mmCIF file of C-alpha atoms and ligand atoms in Angstrom:
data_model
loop_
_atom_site.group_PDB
_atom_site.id
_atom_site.type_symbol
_atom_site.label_atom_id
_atom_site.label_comp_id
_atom_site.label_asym_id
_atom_site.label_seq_id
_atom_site.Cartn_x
_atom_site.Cartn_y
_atom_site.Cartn_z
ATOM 1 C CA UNK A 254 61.654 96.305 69.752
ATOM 2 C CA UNK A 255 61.203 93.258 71.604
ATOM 3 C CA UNK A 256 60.846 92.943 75.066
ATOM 4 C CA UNK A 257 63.931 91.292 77.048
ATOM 5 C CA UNK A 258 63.134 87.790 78.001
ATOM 6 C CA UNK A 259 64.429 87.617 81.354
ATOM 7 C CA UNK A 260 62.387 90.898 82.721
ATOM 8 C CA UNK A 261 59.377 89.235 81.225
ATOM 9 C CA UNK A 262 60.318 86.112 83.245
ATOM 10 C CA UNK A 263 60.728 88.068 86.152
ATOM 11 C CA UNK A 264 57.521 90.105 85.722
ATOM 12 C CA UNK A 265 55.251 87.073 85.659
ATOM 13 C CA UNK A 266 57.021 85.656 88.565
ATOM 14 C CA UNK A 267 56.018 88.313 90.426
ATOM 15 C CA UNK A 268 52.111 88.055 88.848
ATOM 16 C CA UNK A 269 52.339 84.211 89.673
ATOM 17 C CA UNK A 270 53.338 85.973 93.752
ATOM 18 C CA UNK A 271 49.997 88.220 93.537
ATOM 19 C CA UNK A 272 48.042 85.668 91.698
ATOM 20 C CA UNK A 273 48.609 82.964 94.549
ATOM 21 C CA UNK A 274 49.796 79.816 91.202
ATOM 22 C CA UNK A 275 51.292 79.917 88.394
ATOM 23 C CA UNK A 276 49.289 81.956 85.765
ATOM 24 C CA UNK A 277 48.775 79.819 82.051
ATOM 25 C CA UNK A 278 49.668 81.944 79.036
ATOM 26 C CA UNK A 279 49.013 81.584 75.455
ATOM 27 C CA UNK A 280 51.537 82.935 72.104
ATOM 28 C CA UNK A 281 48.419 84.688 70.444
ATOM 29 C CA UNK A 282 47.942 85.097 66.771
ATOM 30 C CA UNK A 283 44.815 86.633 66.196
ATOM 31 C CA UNK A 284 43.096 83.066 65.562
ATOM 32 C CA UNK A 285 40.003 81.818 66.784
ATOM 33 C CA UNK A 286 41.803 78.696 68.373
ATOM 34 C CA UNK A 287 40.922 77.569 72.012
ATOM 35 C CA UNK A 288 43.360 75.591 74.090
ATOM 36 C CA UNK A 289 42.096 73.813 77.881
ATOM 37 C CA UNK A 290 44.779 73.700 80.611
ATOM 38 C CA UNK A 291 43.645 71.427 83.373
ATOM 39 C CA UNK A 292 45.046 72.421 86.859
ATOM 40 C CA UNK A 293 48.377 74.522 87.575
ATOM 41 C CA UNK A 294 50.575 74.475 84.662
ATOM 42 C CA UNK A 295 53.860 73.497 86.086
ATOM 43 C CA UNK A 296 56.849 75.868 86.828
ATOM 44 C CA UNK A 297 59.093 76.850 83.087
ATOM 45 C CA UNK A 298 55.784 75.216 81.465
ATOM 46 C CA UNK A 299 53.075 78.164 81.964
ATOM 47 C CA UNK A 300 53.345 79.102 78.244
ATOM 48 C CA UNK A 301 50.190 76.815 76.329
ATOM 49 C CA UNK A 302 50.863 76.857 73.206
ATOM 50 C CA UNK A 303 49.061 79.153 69.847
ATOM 51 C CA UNK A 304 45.916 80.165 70.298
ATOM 52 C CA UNK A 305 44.028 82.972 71.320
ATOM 53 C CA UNK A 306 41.738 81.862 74.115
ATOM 54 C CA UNK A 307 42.743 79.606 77.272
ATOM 55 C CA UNK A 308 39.930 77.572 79.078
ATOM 56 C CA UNK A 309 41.103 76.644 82.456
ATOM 57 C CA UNK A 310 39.233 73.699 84.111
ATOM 58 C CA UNK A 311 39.668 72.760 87.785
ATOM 59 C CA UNK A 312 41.735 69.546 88.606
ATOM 60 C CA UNK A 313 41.920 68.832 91.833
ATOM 61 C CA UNK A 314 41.744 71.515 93.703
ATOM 62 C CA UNK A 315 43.171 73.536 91.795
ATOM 63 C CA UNK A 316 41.836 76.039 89.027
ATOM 64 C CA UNK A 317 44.509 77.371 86.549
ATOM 65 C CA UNK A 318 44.852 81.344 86.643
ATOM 66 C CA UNK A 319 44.669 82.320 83.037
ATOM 67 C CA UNK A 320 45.841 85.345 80.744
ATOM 68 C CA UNK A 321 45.392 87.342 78.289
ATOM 69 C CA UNK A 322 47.803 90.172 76.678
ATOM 70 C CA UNK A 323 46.923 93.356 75.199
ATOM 71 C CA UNK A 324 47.847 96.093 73.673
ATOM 72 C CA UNK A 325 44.777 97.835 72.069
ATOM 73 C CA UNK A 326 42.241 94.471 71.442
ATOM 74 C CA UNK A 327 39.893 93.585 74.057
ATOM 75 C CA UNK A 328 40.959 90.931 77.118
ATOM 76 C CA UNK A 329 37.987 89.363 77.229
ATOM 77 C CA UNK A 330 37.167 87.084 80.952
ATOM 78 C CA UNK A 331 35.037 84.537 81.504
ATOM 79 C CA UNK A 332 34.278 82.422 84.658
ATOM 80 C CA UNK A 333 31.314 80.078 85.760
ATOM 81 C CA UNK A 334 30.215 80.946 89.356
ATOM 82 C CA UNK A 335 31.657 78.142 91.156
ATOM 83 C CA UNK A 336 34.967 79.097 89.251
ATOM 84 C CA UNK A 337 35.417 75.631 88.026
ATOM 85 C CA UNK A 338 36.125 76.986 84.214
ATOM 86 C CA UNK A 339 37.355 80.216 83.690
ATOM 87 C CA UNK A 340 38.409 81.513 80.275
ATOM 88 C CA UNK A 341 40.887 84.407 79.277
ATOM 89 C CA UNK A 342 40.318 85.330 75.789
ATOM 90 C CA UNK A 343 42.260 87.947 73.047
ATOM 91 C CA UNK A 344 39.750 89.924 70.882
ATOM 92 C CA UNK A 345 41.161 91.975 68.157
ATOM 93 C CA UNK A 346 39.812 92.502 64.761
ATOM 94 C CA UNK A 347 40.931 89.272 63.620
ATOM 95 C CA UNK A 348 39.726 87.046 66.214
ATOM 96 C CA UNK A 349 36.560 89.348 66.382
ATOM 97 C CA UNK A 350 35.548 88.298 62.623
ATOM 98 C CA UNK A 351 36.940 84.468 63.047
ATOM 99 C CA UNK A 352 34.543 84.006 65.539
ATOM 100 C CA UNK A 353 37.000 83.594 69.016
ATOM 101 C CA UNK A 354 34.180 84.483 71.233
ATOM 102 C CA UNK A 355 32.030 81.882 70.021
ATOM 103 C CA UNK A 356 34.719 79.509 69.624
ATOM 104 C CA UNK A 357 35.408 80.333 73.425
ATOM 105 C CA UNK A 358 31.762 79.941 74.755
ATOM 106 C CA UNK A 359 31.236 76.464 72.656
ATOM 107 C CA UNK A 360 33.861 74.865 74.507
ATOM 108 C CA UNK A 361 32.748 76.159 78.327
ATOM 109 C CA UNK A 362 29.474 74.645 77.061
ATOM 110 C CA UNK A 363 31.233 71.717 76.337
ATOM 111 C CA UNK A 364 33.288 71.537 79.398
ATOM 112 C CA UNK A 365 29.613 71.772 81.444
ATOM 113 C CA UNK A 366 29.227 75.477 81.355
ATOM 114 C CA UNK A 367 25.725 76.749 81.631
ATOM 115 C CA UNK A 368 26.289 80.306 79.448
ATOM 116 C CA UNK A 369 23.148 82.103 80.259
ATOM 117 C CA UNK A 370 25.061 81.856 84.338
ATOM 118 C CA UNK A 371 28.773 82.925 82.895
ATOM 119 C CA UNK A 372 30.090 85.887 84.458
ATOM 120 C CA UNK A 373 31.879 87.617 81.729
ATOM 121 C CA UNK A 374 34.041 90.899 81.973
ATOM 122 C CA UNK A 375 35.780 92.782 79.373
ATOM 123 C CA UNK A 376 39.296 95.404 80.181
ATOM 124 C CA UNK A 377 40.180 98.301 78.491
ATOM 125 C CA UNK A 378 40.776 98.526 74.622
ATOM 126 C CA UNK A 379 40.621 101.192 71.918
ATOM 127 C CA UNK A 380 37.641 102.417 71.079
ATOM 128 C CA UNK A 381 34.954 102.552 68.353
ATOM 129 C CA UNK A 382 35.587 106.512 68.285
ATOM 130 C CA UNK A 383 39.565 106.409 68.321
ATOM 131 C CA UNK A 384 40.137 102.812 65.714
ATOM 132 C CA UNK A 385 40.609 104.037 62.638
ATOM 133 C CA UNK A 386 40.236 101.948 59.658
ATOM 134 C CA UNK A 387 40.541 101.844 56.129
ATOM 135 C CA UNK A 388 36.337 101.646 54.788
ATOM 136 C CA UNK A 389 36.790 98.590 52.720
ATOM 137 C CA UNK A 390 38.300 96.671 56.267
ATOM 138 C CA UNK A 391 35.242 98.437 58.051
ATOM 139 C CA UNK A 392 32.613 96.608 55.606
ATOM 140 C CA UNK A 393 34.359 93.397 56.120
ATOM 141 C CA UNK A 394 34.256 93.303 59.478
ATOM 142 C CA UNK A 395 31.072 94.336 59.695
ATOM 143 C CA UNK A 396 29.486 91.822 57.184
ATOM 144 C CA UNK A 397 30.490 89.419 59.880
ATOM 145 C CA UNK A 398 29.665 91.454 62.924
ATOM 146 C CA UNK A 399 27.216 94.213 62.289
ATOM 147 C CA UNK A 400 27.605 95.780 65.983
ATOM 148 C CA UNK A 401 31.614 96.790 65.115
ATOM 149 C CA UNK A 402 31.347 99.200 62.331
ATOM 150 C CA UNK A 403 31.757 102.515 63.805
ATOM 151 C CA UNK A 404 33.105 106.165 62.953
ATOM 152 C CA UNK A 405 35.959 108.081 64.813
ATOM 153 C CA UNK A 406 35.815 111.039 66.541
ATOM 154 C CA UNK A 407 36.913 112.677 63.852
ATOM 155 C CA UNK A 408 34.444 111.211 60.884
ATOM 156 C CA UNK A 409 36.094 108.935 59.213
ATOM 157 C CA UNK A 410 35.883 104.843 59.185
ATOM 158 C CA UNK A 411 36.181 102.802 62.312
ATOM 159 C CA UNK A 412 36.253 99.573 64.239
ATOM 160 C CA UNK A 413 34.377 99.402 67.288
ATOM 161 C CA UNK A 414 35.917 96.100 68.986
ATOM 162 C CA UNK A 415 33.926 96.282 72.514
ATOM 163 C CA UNK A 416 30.828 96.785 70.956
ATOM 164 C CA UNK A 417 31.283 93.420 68.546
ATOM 165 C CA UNK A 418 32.262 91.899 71.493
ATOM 166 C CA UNK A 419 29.664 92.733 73.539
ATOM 167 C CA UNK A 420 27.454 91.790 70.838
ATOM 168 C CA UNK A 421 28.478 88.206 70.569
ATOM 169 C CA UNK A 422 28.144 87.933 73.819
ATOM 170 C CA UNK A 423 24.356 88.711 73.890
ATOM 171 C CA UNK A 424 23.921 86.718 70.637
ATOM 172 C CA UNK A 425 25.918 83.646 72.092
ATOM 173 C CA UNK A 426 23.569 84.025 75.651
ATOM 174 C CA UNK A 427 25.452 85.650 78.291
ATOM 175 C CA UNK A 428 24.052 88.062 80.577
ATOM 176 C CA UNK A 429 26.190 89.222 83.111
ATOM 177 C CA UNK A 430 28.565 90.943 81.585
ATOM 178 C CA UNK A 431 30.795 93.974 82.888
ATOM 179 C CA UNK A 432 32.777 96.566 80.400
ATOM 180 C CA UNK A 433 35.535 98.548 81.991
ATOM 181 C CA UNK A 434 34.931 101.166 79.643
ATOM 182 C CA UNK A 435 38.587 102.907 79.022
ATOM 183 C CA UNK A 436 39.999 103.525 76.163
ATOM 184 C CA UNK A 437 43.950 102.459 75.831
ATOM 185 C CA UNK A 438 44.327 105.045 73.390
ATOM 186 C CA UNK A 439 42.678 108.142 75.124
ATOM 187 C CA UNK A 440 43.600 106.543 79.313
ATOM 188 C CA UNK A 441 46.921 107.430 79.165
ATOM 189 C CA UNK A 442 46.909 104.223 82.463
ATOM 190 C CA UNK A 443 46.935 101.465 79.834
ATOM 191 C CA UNK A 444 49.816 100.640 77.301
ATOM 192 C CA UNK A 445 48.631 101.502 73.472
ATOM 193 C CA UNK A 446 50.275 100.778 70.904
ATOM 194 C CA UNK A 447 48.893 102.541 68.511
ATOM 195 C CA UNK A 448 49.531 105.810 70.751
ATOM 196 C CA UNK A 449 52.874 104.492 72.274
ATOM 197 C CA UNK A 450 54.386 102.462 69.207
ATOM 198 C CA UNK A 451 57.315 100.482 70.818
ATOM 199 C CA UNK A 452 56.449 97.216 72.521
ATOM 200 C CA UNK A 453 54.815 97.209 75.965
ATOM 201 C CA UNK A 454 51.528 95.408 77.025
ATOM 202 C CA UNK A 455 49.070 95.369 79.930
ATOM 203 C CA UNK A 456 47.387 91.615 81.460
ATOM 204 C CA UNK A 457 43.800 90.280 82.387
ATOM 205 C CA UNK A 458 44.024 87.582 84.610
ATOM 206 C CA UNK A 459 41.330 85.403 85.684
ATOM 207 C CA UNK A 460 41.710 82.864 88.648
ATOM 208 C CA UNK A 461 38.867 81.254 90.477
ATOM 209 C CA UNK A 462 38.250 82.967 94.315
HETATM 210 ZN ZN1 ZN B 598 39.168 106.065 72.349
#
Protein backbone atom coordinates (compact mmCIF):
# COMPACT_ATOMS: atom_id res chain seq x y z
CA UNK A 1 0.00 0.00 0.00
CA UNK A 2 1.28 3.24 -0.89
CA UNK A 3 1.41 6.07 1.15
CA UNK A 4 -1.10 9.07 0.22
CA UNK A 5 0.74 11.84 -1.44
CA UNK A 6 -0.72 14.74 0.11
CA UNK A 7 -0.03 13.50 3.95
CA UNK A 8 3.48 12.92 2.79
CA UNK A 9 3.47 16.53 1.51
CA UNK A 10 2.17 17.66 4.59
CA UNK A 11 4.52 15.62 6.80
CA UNK A 12 7.68 17.09 5.31
CA UNK A 13 6.24 20.48 5.54
CA UNK A 14 6.11 20.15 8.91
CA UNK A 15 10.00 18.52 8.99
CA UNK A 16 11.01 21.54 6.68
CA UNK A 17 9.11 23.78 10.16
CA UNK A 18 11.51 21.76 12.69
CA UNK A 19 14.36 21.60 10.34
CA UNK A 20 14.49 25.56 10.00
CA UNK A 21 14.74 25.05 5.29
CA UNK A 22 13.56 23.02 3.14
CA UNK A 23 14.98 19.44 3.60
CA UNK A 24 16.52 17.78 -0.07
CA UNK A 25 15.24 14.26 -0.71
CA UNK A 26 16.30 11.60 -2.99
CA UNK A 27 13.78 8.53 -4.90
CA UNK A 28 16.26 5.72 -3.69
CA UNK A 29 16.90 2.54 -5.53
CA UNK A 30 19.36 0.70 -3.79
CA UNK A 31 22.23 2.14 -6.19
CA UNK A 32 25.44 3.40 -5.34
CA UNK A 33 24.67 6.81 -7.17
CA UNK A 34 25.54 10.20 -5.43
CA UNK A 35 23.74 13.38 -6.33
CA UNK A 36 25.18 17.23 -4.85
CA UNK A 37 22.46 19.81 -4.08
CA UNK A 38 24.04 23.19 -3.63
CA UNK A 39 22.08 25.50 -1.20
CA UNK A 40 18.18 25.25 -0.31
CA UNK A 41 16.40 23.33 -2.85
CA UNK A 42 13.52 25.52 -3.71
CA UNK A 43 9.86 25.08 -2.50
CA UNK A 44 7.76 21.89 -4.83
CA UNK A 45 11.56 21.15 -5.96
CA UNK A 46 13.06 19.34 -2.68
CA UNK A 47 12.82 15.91 -4.40
CA UNK A 48 16.72 15.36 -6.23
CA UNK A 49 16.36 13.01 -8.36
CA UNK A 50 17.58 8.73 -8.23
CA UNK A 51 20.14 8.00 -6.22
CA UNK A 52 20.87 6.81 -2.98
CA UNK A 53 23.14 9.33 -1.31
CA UNK A 54 22.68 13.31 -1.28
CA UNK A 55 25.83 15.55 -0.72
CA UNK A 56 24.74 18.92 0.34
CA UNK A 57 27.34 21.74 -0.15
CA UNK A 58 26.92 25.23 1.33
CA UNK A 59 25.99 28.13 -1.12
CA UNK A 60 25.77 31.11 0.31
CA UNK A 61 24.86 30.90 3.45
CA UNK A 62 23.01 28.39 3.26
CA UNK A 63 23.67 24.51 3.76
CA UNK A 64 20.94 22.15 2.32
CA UNK A 65 19.27 19.85 5.12
CA UNK A 66 19.44 16.42 3.63
CA UNK A 67 17.52 12.96 4.00
CA UNK A 68 17.49 9.76 4.05
CA UNK A 69 14.42 7.13 4.31
CA UNK A 70 14.31 3.90 5.95
CA UNK A 71 12.66 1.18 6.67
CA UNK A 72 15.09 -1.58 7.89
CA UNK A 73 18.66 -0.38 5.90
CA UNK A 74 20.92 1.86 7.64
CA UNK A 75 20.54 6.01 7.30
CA UNK A 76 23.84 6.63 7.19
CA UNK A 77 25.05 10.80 8.13
CA UNK A 78 27.85 12.48 7.33
CA UNK A 79 28.99 16.11 8.01
CA UNK A 80 32.46 17.97 7.96
CA UNK A 81 32.87 20.08 11.17
CA UNK A 82 32.31 23.40 9.82
CA UNK A 83 29.05 21.82 8.27
CA UNK A 84 29.91 23.05 4.88
CA UNK A 85 29.13 19.36 3.26
CA UNK A 86 26.94 17.15 4.86
CA UNK A 87 25.82 13.86 3.33
CA UNK A 88 22.61 11.67 3.99
CA UNK A 89 23.15 8.31 2.67
CA UNK A 90 20.70 4.86 2.22
CA UNK A 91 22.58 1.60 3.09
CA UNK A 92 20.81 -1.57 2.41
CA UNK A 93 22.20 -4.73 1.11
CA UNK A 94 22.34 -3.48 -2.27
CA UNK A 95 23.99 -0.28 -1.87
CA UNK A 96 26.17 -2.01 0.89
CA UNK A 97 27.81 -4.44 -1.88
CA UNK A 98 27.76 -1.57 -4.80
CA UNK A 99 29.93 0.30 -2.82
CA UNK A 100 27.46 3.62 -1.73
CA UNK A 101 29.60 4.39 1.18
CA UNK A 102 32.60 4.73 -0.76
CA UNK A 103 30.92 6.26 -3.56
CA UNK A 104 29.65 8.81 -0.82
CA UNK A 105 33.08 9.56 0.88
CA UNK A 106 34.93 9.97 -2.75
CA UNK A 107 32.85 12.77 -3.57
CA UNK A 108 33.11 14.79 0.08
CA UNK A 109 36.80 14.26 -0.75
CA UNK A 110 36.21 15.74 -3.86
CA UNK A 111 34.06 18.53 -2.74
CA UNK A 112 37.24 19.44 -0.13
CA UNK A 113 36.37 17.05 2.59
CA UNK A 114 39.19 15.98 4.79
CA UNK A 115 37.66 12.19 5.80
CA UNK A 116 39.93 11.27 8.59
CA UNK A 117 37.85 14.87 10.34
CA UNK A 118 34.14 13.64 9.03
CA UNK A 119 31.77 13.23 11.70
CA UNK A 120 29.75 10.31 10.68
CA UNK A 121 26.60 8.81 12.49
CA UNK A 122 24.57 5.89 11.67
CA UNK A 123 20.31 5.42 12.94
CA UNK A 124 18.66 2.47 13.68
CA UNK A 125 18.38 -0.59 11.25
CA UNK A 126 17.87 -4.35 11.52
CA UNK A 127 20.32 -6.18 12.83
CA UNK A 128 23.04 -8.78 12.08
CA UNK A 129 21.12 -11.16 14.68
CA UNK A 130 17.42 -10.49 13.36
CA UNK A 131 18.33 -10.24 8.98
CA UNK A 132 17.76 -13.31 7.80
CA UNK A 133 19.08 -14.41 4.57
CA UNK A 134 19.15 -17.05 2.20
CA UNK A 135 23.27 -18.58 2.56
CA UNK A 136 24.06 -18.26 -1.05
CA UNK A 137 22.98 -14.11 -0.70
CA UNK A 138 25.09 -14.24 2.64
CA UNK A 139 28.39 -15.41 0.65
CA UNK A 140 27.79 -12.79 -1.89
CA UNK A 141 27.61 -10.13 0.16
CA UNK A 142 30.23 -11.06 2.05
CA UNK A 143 32.79 -11.71 -0.81
CA UNK A 144 32.42 -7.99 -1.17
CA UNK A 145 32.23 -6.99 2.44
CA UNK A 146 33.65 -9.52 4.80
CA UNK A 147 32.42 -7.55 8.09
CA UNK A 148 28.40 -8.26 7.00
CA UNK A 149 28.09 -11.94 7.08
CA UNK A 150 26.46 -12.76 10.24
CA UNK A 151 24.04 -15.46 11.90
CA UNK A 152 20.55 -14.77 13.52
CA UNK A 153 19.53 -15.25 16.76
CA UNK A 154 18.19 -18.18 15.91
CA UNK A 155 21.27 -19.96 13.80
CA UNK A 156 20.64 -19.63 10.61
CA UNK A 157 22.22 -17.18 7.73
CA UNK A 158 22.35 -13.45 8.12
CA UNK A 159 23.20 -9.97 6.98
CA UNK A 160 24.74 -7.77 9.35
CA UNK A 161 24.26 -4.20 7.55
CA UNK A 162 25.74 -1.86 10.50
CA UNK A 163 28.62 -3.83 10.88
CA UNK A 164 29.54 -3.58 6.83
CA UNK A 165 28.87 -0.22 7.26
CA UNK A 166 30.84 0.49 9.95
CA UNK A 167 33.47 -1.36 8.30
CA UNK A 168 33.75 0.77 5.24
CA UNK A 169 33.86 3.42 7.17
CA UNK A 170 37.14 2.45 8.98
CA UNK A 171 38.51 1.07 5.67
CA UNK A 172 37.55 4.37 3.74
CA UNK A 173 39.30 6.57 6.96
CA UNK A 174 36.75 7.91 9.17
CA UNK A 175 37.04 8.01 12.76
CA UNK A 176 34.42 9.58 14.49
CA UNK A 177 31.75 7.69 14.02
CA UNK A 178 28.52 7.17 16.29
CA UNK A 179 26.01 3.94 15.97
CA UNK A 180 22.62 4.37 17.51
CA UNK A 181 22.51 0.85 18.11
CA UNK A 182 18.55 -0.17 17.81
CA UNK A 183 17.28 -2.56 16.03
CA UNK A 184 13.97 -1.60 13.81
CA UNK A 185 12.96 -5.02 14.02
CA UNK A 186 13.31 -5.80 17.84
CA UNK A 187 12.60 -1.43 19.01
CA UNK A 188 9.20 -1.61 18.50
CA UNK A 189 10.00 2.92 18.25
CA UNK A 190 11.14 2.56 14.63
CA UNK A 191 8.95 1.51 11.55
CA UNK A 192 10.12 -2.17 10.17
CA UNK A 193 9.05 -3.49 7.53
CA UNK A 194 9.97 -6.63 7.75
CA UNK A 195 8.06 -6.79 11.28
CA UNK A 196 5.24 -4.31 10.22
CA UNK A 197 4.78 -5.24 6.38
CA UNK A 198 2.56 -2.35 5.03
CA UNK A 199 4.32 0.84 4.03
CA UNK A 200 5.54 3.29 6.68
CA UNK A 201 9.14 4.74 7.09
CA UNK A 202 11.19 6.67 9.65
CA UNK A 203 13.90 9.91 8.45
CA UNK A 204 17.62 10.92 9.21
CA UNK A 205 18.12 14.34 8.58
CA UNK A 206 21.29 16.11 8.55
CA UNK A 207 21.52 20.03 8.45
CA UNK A 208 24.56 22.02 9.34
CA UNK A 209 24.22 23.87 13.14
ZN1 LIG B 1 17.55 -7.20 15.74
Amino acid sequence: MDDDEDRVLANRELLDRHVGSHVAWMSQRHTARVRTVRGEPSPGRTTQGECDALVGRRSGARTPAVAVMVADCVPLLLATPDGALVAAVHVGRQGLASGVVLATLEVLAAEGAVVPELYASLGPSICGRCYEVPAALREEVAAVVPAASGTTAWGTPALDIPAGVLAQLAAGGVRRVQHVDACTREDERFYSFRRDGVTGRFVGVVRPA
